[in-house]
Amino acid sequence: MSEQQFTPRVFSGIQPSGGLTLGNYLGAIKRFVDMQNEGSFETVYCMVDLHAITTWQDPKDLAHNTRELAAGFIASGISPEKSILINQSQVPEHAQLAWIFNCVARMGWMQRMTQFKDKAGKNAQNVSLGLFGYPALMAADILIYHATHVPVGDDQKQHLELTRDIAIKFNHDFGVDFFPVIEPVIEGAATRVMSLRDGTKKMSKSDPSDASRINMTDDADTIAKKIRKAKTDPDALPSEAAGLEDRPDARNLVNIWAALADISVDDVLKEVGGLQFGAFKPMLADLAVEKLAPIAGEMARLMADPAEIDRILAHGAGQAREITAPILAKTYEIVGMVK
Ligand code: TRP
């Protein structure tokens, strides 16, 4: 659809609205690192603090969680030398473009967003206007970089379709071919990490039960204990993926193994098929500790020097604005705003 050639550029973001979990790591950050190291993209990764405040955040927690998320990105392998790492509010063009998009997107489009309906529940008259407009800001995050690839979880697919709709309507209304119509990069099934207490629910930083999740700051003992206590069923592990179909808790633990070890579910089951959970869980705990404890250690080291994190983010914001400022200026010009 686009005649213009866009630089292959990845953008993705995570909300600093709580601690970082294994779900964020296996479902998102690990792939961010892969895309960074692949070398065929420019990569921009973002702590979306402006999105976080669409629901109430205690200011102290927001600042802490933003730095901790930055530490988590870096400890997991996102290199400030190879990627642009930013905090959203430090790059004002995100919010500026979001306003333009608020005037492009239609009320009806927003009302159809299932995430808004889920988050607002019966309380739709009483949530913030920002929560309603959330997807327009997300579209701005992506399009202010002319990003071409956006790795996200399945739950964000509708927001990416809306991003396409906004780009198409903007281009059409103003008779330009300015914003790219992006392709979502949706995660594979193996990386959707579920609650350790209920394999049908996504692992979440907002679940009241801490035992339901592995936090990226958990130490080795805590990780091992949570895995030992994870909900399972009484049967032995199957030797093929098909045998996990109606066993969400078992499937979740096998998926976690596969993702941590970077192998397929079938390959995991070749190794562990036939084992009872009593034997499997300690093996999974060892693997999880081996992969995660070094990240937790590096996060703690980084968090001990918040000024260094702030310096990295300030540097990232400077790099980002070299991309975003000209795109915003051109957008304003297209819209007819006088300089
Ligand atoms: N809405 C995303 C989530 O909750 C976070 C996000 C905000 C994002 N802006 C983005 C993801 C831009 C990808 C691209 O997971």
mmCIF file of C-alpha atoms in Angstrom, residues 20-258:
data_model
loop_
_atom_site.group_PDB
_atom_site.id
_atom_site.type_symbol
_atom_site.label_atom_id
_atom_site.label_comp_id
_atom_site.label_asym_id
_atom_site.label_seq_id
_atom_site.Cartn_x
_atom_site.Cartn_y
_atom_site.Cartn_z
ATOM 1 C CA LEU A 20 8.494 -7.155 36.053
ATOM 2 C CA THR A 21 7.389 -10.795 35.764
ATOM 3 C CA LEU A 22 8.511 -13.916 33.971
ATOM 4 C CA GLY A 23 5.553 -13.258 31.674
ATOM 5 C CA ASN A 24 7.053 -9.945 30.546
ATOM 6 C CA TYR A 25 10.452 -11.573 30.120
ATOM 7 C CA LEU A 26 9.455 -14.661 28.117
ATOM 8 C CA GLY A 27 6.501 -13.016 26.367
ATOM 9 C CA ALA A 28 8.203 -9.803 25.336
ATOM 10 C CA ILE A 29 11.680 -8.837 26.485
ATOM 11 C CA LYS A 30 13.451 -11.997 25.329
ATOM 12 C CA ARG A 31 12.163 -11.406 21.835
ATOM 13 C CA PHE A 32 13.095 -7.704 22.009
ATOM 14 C CA VAL A 33 16.656 -8.857 22.672
ATOM 15 C CA ASP A 34 16.556 -11.282 19.722
ATOM 16 C CA MET A 35 15.288 -8.576 17.372
ATOM 17 C CA GLN A 36 18.002 -6.226 18.616
ATOM 18 C CA ASN A 37 20.721 -8.800 18.008
ATOM 19 C CA GLU A 38 19.414 -9.969 14.656
ATOM 20 C CA GLY A 39 20.900 -6.815 13.183
ATOM 21 C CA SER A 40 18.274 -6.198 10.497
ATOM 22 C CA PHE A 41 16.339 -3.537 12.433
ATOM 23 C CA GLU A 42 16.803 -0.353 14.344
ATOM 24 C CA THR A 43 15.214 -1.118 17.706
ATOM 25 C CA VAL A 44 13.445 1.281 20.066
ATOM 26 C CA TYR A 45 12.187 0.011 23.430
ATOM 27 C CA CYS A 46 10.103 2.088 25.765
ATOM 28 C CA MET A 47 8.827 2.292 29.318
ATOM 29 C CA VAL A 48 5.342 3.665 28.663
ATOM 30 C CA ASP A 49 4.811 5.752 31.786
ATOM 31 C CA LEU A 50 2.169 7.924 30.098
ATOM 32 C CA HIS A 51 0.138 4.778 29.512
ATOM 33 C CA ALA A 52 0.659 3.616 33.078
ATOM 34 C CA ILE A 53 -1.035 6.723 34.522
ATOM 35 C CA THR A 54 -4.271 5.996 32.647
ATOM 36 C CA THR A 55 -4.994 4.146 35.898
ATOM 37 C CA TRP A 56 -3.866 5.518 39.274
ATOM 38 C CA GLN A 57 -0.152 5.143 40.052
ATOM 39 C CA ASP A 58 1.402 6.310 43.266
ATOM 40 C CA PRO A 59 4.133 8.754 42.127
ATOM 41 C CA LYS A 60 6.872 7.055 44.161
ATOM 42 C CA ASP A 61 5.914 3.653 42.800
ATOM 43 C CA LEU A 62 5.808 4.965 39.236
ATOM 44 C CA ALA A 63 9.358 6.325 39.479
ATOM 45 C CA HIS A 64 10.621 3.130 41.118
ATOM 46 C CA ASN A 65 8.867 0.852 38.628
ATOM 47 C CA THR A 66 10.135 2.865 35.667
ATOM 48 C CA ARG A 67 13.754 2.511 36.800
ATOM 49 C CA GLU A 68 13.233 -1.145 37.661
ATOM 50 C CA LEU A 69 11.799 -1.836 34.222
ATOM 51 C CA ALA A 70 14.789 -0.094 32.644
ATOM 52 C CA ALA A 71 17.088 -2.237 34.793
ATOM 53 C CA GLY A 72 15.145 -5.333 33.721
ATOM 54 C CA PHE A 73 15.524 -4.470 30.045
ATOM 55 C CA ILE A 74 19.260 -3.914 30.394
ATOM 56 C CA ALA A 75 19.871 -6.949 32.629
ATOM 57 C CA SER A 76 18.005 -9.113 30.095
ATOM 58 C CA GLY A 77 20.328 -8.055 27.285
ATOM 59 C CA ILE A 78 18.934 -4.866 25.804
ATOM 60 C CA SER A 79 22.035 -2.844 25.199
ATOM 61 C CA PRO A 80 21.839 0.946 25.230
ATOM 62 C CA GLU A 81 24.570 0.792 22.582
ATOM 63 C CA LYS A 82 22.496 -1.293 20.196
ATOM 64 C CA SER A 83 18.943 -0.154 20.981
ATOM 65 C CA ILE A 84 17.337 3.140 21.852
ATOM 66 C CA LEU A 85 15.977 2.709 25.371
ATOM 67 C CA ILE A 86 13.568 5.404 26.524
ATOM 68 C CA ASN A 87 11.023 6.497 29.043
ATOM 69 C CA GLN A 88 7.980 7.698 27.103
ATOM 70 C CA SER A 89 7.393 10.995 28.938
ATOM 71 C CA GLN A 90 10.971 12.087 28.195
ATOM 72 C CA VAL A 91 10.214 12.148 24.473
ATOM 73 C CA PRO A 92 7.405 14.726 24.257
ATOM 74 C CA GLU A 93 6.625 14.000 20.597
ATOM 75 C CA HIS A 94 4.722 10.855 21.682
ATOM 76 C CA ALA A 95 2.107 12.921 23.512
ATOM 77 C CA GLN A 96 2.093 15.618 20.842
ATOM 78 C CA LEU A 97 1.347 13.171 18.047
ATOM 79 C CA ALA A 98 -1.231 11.444 20.270
ATOM 80 C CA TRP A 99 -3.231 14.684 20.323
ATOM 81 C CA ILE A 100 -3.327 14.793 16.532
ATOM 82 C CA PHE A 101 -4.442 11.153 16.539
ATOM 83 C CA ASN A 102 -7.168 11.931 19.087
ATOM 84 C CA CYS A 103 -8.569 14.116 16.340
ATOM 85 C CA VAL A 104 -8.197 11.424 13.657
ATOM 86 C CA ALA A 105 -9.565 8.407 15.565
ATOM 87 C CA ARG A 106 -13.345 8.099 15.976
ATOM 88 C CA MET A 107 -15.260 7.545 19.232
ATOM 89 C CA GLY A 108 -16.788 4.390 17.770
ATOM 90 C CA TRP A 109 -13.360 2.866 17.086
ATOM 91 C CA MET A 110 -12.348 3.357 20.701
ATOM 92 C CA GLN A 111 -15.633 2.023 22.035
ATOM 93 C CA ARG A 112 -14.972 -1.262 20.281
ATOM 94 C CA MET A 113 -11.633 -1.861 22.048
ATOM 95 C CA THR A 114 -12.004 -5.019 24.141
ATOM 96 C CA GLN A 115 -9.149 -4.052 26.474
ATOM 97 C CA PHE A 116 -10.951 -0.814 27.340
ATOM 98 C CA LYS A 117 -14.186 -2.705 27.944
ATOM 99 C CA ASP A 118 -12.355 -5.216 30.159
ATOM 100 C CA LYS A 119 -10.497 -2.578 32.149
ATOM 101 C CA ALA A 120 -13.457 -0.233 32.522
ATOM 102 C CA GLY A 121 -15.946 -2.991 33.334
ATOM 103 C CA LYS A 122 -19.211 -1.608 34.697
ATOM 104 C CA ASN A 123 -17.382 1.526 35.680
ATOM 105 C CA ALA A 124 -17.038 3.061 32.196
ATOM 106 C CA GLN A 125 -18.345 6.507 33.224
ATOM 107 C CA ASN A 126 -15.800 6.770 35.970
ATOM 108 C CA VAL A 127 -12.502 5.771 34.354
ATOM 109 C CA SER A 128 -10.061 8.381 33.088
ATOM 110 C CA LEU A 129 -10.419 9.927 29.662
ATOM 111 C CA GLY A 130 -6.802 8.817 29.178
ATOM 112 C CA LEU A 131 -7.811 5.168 29.494
ATOM 113 C CA PHE A 132 -10.342 5.648 26.713
ATOM 114 C CA GLY A 133 -7.759 7.371 24.509
ATOM 115 C CA TYR A 134 -5.000 4.866 25.369
ATOM 116 C CA PRO A 135 -4.930 3.272 21.883
ATOM 117 C CA ALA A 136 -4.381 6.651 20.170
ATOM 118 C CA LEU A 137 -1.302 7.233 22.332
ATOM 119 C CA MET A 138 -0.114 3.718 21.506
ATOM 120 C CA ALA A 139 -0.530 4.454 17.788
ATOM 121 C CA ALA A 140 1.492 7.636 18.310
ATOM 122 C CA ASP A 141 4.267 5.683 20.087
ATOM 123 C CA ILE A 142 4.652 3.510 17.033
ATOM 124 C CA LEU A 143 4.069 5.993 14.243
ATOM 125 C CA ILE A 144 6.219 8.813 15.674
ATOM 126 C CA TYR A 145 9.140 6.521 14.745
ATOM 127 C CA HIS A 146 7.630 5.377 11.446
ATOM 128 C CA ALA A 147 8.161 1.948 13.012
ATOM 129 C CA THR A 148 7.579 -0.968 10.655
ATOM 130 C CA HIS A 149 7.525 -3.893 13.117
ATOM 131 C CA VAL A 150 5.846 -4.060 16.518
ATOM 132 C CA PRO A 151 6.376 -7.209 18.612
ATOM 133 C CA VAL A 152 3.473 -7.570 21.057
ATOM 134 C CA GLY A 153 1.343 -10.179 22.754
ATOM 135 C CA ASP A 154 -1.878 -11.424 21.266
ATOM 136 C CA ASP A 155 -3.901 -9.173 23.591
ATOM 137 C CA GLN A 156 -2.506 -6.112 21.778
ATOM 138 C CA LYS A 157 -3.553 -7.182 18.292
ATOM 139 C CA GLN A 158 -6.685 -5.053 18.268
ATOM 140 C CA HIS A 159 -4.651 -1.993 19.258
ATOM 141 C CA LEU A 160 -2.316 -2.606 16.328
ATOM 142 C CA GLU A 161 -5.242 -2.881 13.957
ATOM 143 C CA LEU A 162 -6.411 0.476 15.280
ATOM 144 C CA THR A 163 -2.911 1.849 14.664
ATOM 145 C CA ARG A 164 -3.255 0.752 11.042
ATOM 146 C CA ASP A 165 -6.691 2.393 10.842
ATOM 147 C CA ILE A 166 -5.310 5.661 12.206
ATOM 148 C CA ALA A 167 -2.395 5.623 9.743
ATOM 149 C CA ILE A 168 -4.734 4.883 6.828
ATOM 150 C CA LYS A 169 -7.245 7.585 7.813
ATOM 151 C CA PHE A 170 -4.537 10.185 8.390
ATOM 152 C CA ASN A 171 -2.919 9.410 5.030
ATOM 153 C CA HIS A 172 -6.312 9.497 3.323
ATOM 154 C CA ASP A 173 -7.684 12.648 5.014
ATOM 155 C CA PHE A 174 -4.576 14.657 4.206
ATOM 156 C CA GLY A 175 -3.877 13.056 0.833
ATOM 157 C CA VAL A 176 -0.389 11.881 1.788
ATOM 158 C CA ASP A 177 1.546 8.631 2.041
ATOM 159 C CA PHE A 178 3.249 9.590 5.269
ATOM 160 C CA PHE A 179 2.581 7.013 7.993
ATOM 161 C CA PRO A 180 3.459 3.345 7.424
ATOM 162 C CA VAL A 181 0.716 0.745 7.653
ATOM 163 C CA ILE A 182 2.400 -1.656 10.053
ATOM 164 C CA GLU A 183 2.526 -5.422 10.415
ATOM 165 C CA PRO A 184 2.020 -6.813 13.903
ATOM 166 C CA VAL A 185 4.543 -9.405 15.076
ATOM 167 C CA ILE A 186 2.425 -11.540 17.401
ATOM 168 C CA GLU A 187 4.122 -13.831 19.867
ATOM 169 C CA GLY A 188 4.115 -17.609 19.409
ATOM 170 C CA ALA A 189 1.937 -19.762 21.685
ATOM 171 C CA ALA A 190 4.926 -20.960 23.693
ATOM 172 C CA THR A 191 5.635 -17.561 25.155
ATOM 173 C CA ARG A 192 2.239 -16.828 26.666
ATOM 174 C CA VAL A 193 3.051 -17.380 30.320
ATOM 175 C CA MET A 194 0.103 -18.190 32.559
ATOM 176 C CA SER A 195 -0.481 -17.894 36.310
ATOM 177 C CA LEU A 196 1.207 -20.586 38.419
ATOM 178 C CA ARG A 197 -2.028 -20.842 40.418
ATOM 179 C CA ASP A 198 -4.408 -21.012 37.437
ATOM 180 C CA GLY A 199 -3.157 -22.070 33.994
ATOM 181 C CA THR A 200 -6.137 -20.452 32.275
ATOM 182 C CA LYS A 201 -5.227 -16.921 33.445
ATOM 183 C CA LYS A 202 -2.334 -14.813 32.170
ATOM 184 C CA MET A 203 0.565 -14.353 34.630
ATOM 185 C CA SER A 204 0.058 -10.814 35.883
ATOM 186 C CA LYS A 205 1.863 -8.272 38.022
ATOM 187 C CA SER A 206 -1.508 -7.194 39.391
ATOM 188 C CA ASP A 207 -2.633 -10.645 40.624
ATOM 189 C CA PRO A 208 -3.127 -10.358 44.419
ATOM 190 C CA SER A 209 -1.344 -13.714 44.905
ATOM 191 C CA ASP A 210 2.450 -13.365 44.687
ATOM 192 C CA ALA A 211 2.682 -17.159 44.345
ATOM 193 C CA SER A 212 0.895 -16.840 40.978
ATOM 194 C CA ARG A 213 3.920 -15.245 39.331
ATOM 195 C CA ILE A 214 7.688 -15.264 39.195
ATOM 196 C CA ASN A 215 9.012 -11.749 39.622
ATOM 197 C CA MET A 216 12.234 -10.947 37.814
ATOM 198 C CA THR A 217 13.591 -9.714 41.153
ATOM 199 C CA ASP A 218 12.841 -13.009 42.975
ATOM 200 C CA ASP A 219 15.887 -14.764 44.420
ATOM 201 C CA ALA A 220 16.806 -18.387 43.708
ATOM 202 C CA ASP A 221 14.959 -19.821 46.740
ATOM 203 C CA THR A 222 11.768 -17.942 45.982
ATOM 204 C CA ILE A 223 11.803 -19.024 42.330
ATOM 205 C CA ALA A 224 12.318 -22.670 43.306
ATOM 206 C CA LYS A 225 9.612 -22.542 45.974
ATOM 207 C CA LYS A 226 7.032 -20.987 43.637
ATOM 208 C CA ILE A 227 7.700 -23.619 40.977
ATOM 209 C CA ARG A 228 7.455 -26.453 43.511
ATOM 210 C CA LYS A 229 4.083 -25.089 44.644
ATOM 211 C CA ALA A 230 2.740 -24.418 41.152
ATOM 212 C CA LYS A 231 -0.654 -25.929 40.440
ATOM 213 C CA THR A 232 -0.540 -29.148 38.413
ATOM 214 C CA ASP A 233 -2.697 -32.186 37.763
ATOM 215 C CA PRO A 234 -2.083 -35.740 39.017
ATOM 216 C CA ASP A 235 -1.102 -37.252 35.650
ATOM 217 C CA ALA A 236 2.380 -37.885 34.299
ATOM 218 C CA LEU A 237 3.716 -35.657 31.532
ATOM 219 C CA PRO A 238 2.769 -36.724 28.000
ATOM 220 C CA SER A 239 5.415 -37.399 25.376
ATOM 221 C CA GLU A 240 3.845 -35.150 22.714
ATOM 222 C CA ALA A 241 2.417 -31.618 22.684
ATOM 223 C CA ALA A 242 -1.067 -32.890 21.778
ATOM 224 C CA GLY A 243 -1.248 -34.553 25.199
ATOM 225 C CA LEU A 244 -1.208 -31.131 26.890
ATOM 226 C CA GLU A 245 -4.332 -29.863 25.214
ATOM 227 C CA ASP A 246 -6.789 -29.962 28.099
ATOM 228 C CA ARG A 247 -4.153 -29.571 30.801
ATOM 229 C CA PRO A 248 -3.561 -25.809 31.113
ATOM 230 C CA ASP A 249 -1.384 -25.997 34.243
ATOM 231 C CA ALA A 250 0.824 -28.748 32.843
ATOM 232 C CA ARG A 251 1.048 -26.979 29.514
ATOM 233 C CA ASN A 252 2.087 -23.748 31.197
ATOM 234 C CA LEU A 253 5.042 -25.348 32.986
ATOM 235 C CA VAL A 254 6.183 -27.127 29.833
ATOM 236 C CA ASN A 255 5.856 -23.881 27.863
ATOM 237 C CA ILE A 256 7.965 -22.096 30.460
ATOM 238 C CA TRP A 257 10.653 -24.770 30.125
ATOM 239 C CA ALA A 258 10.599 -24.544 26.328
#
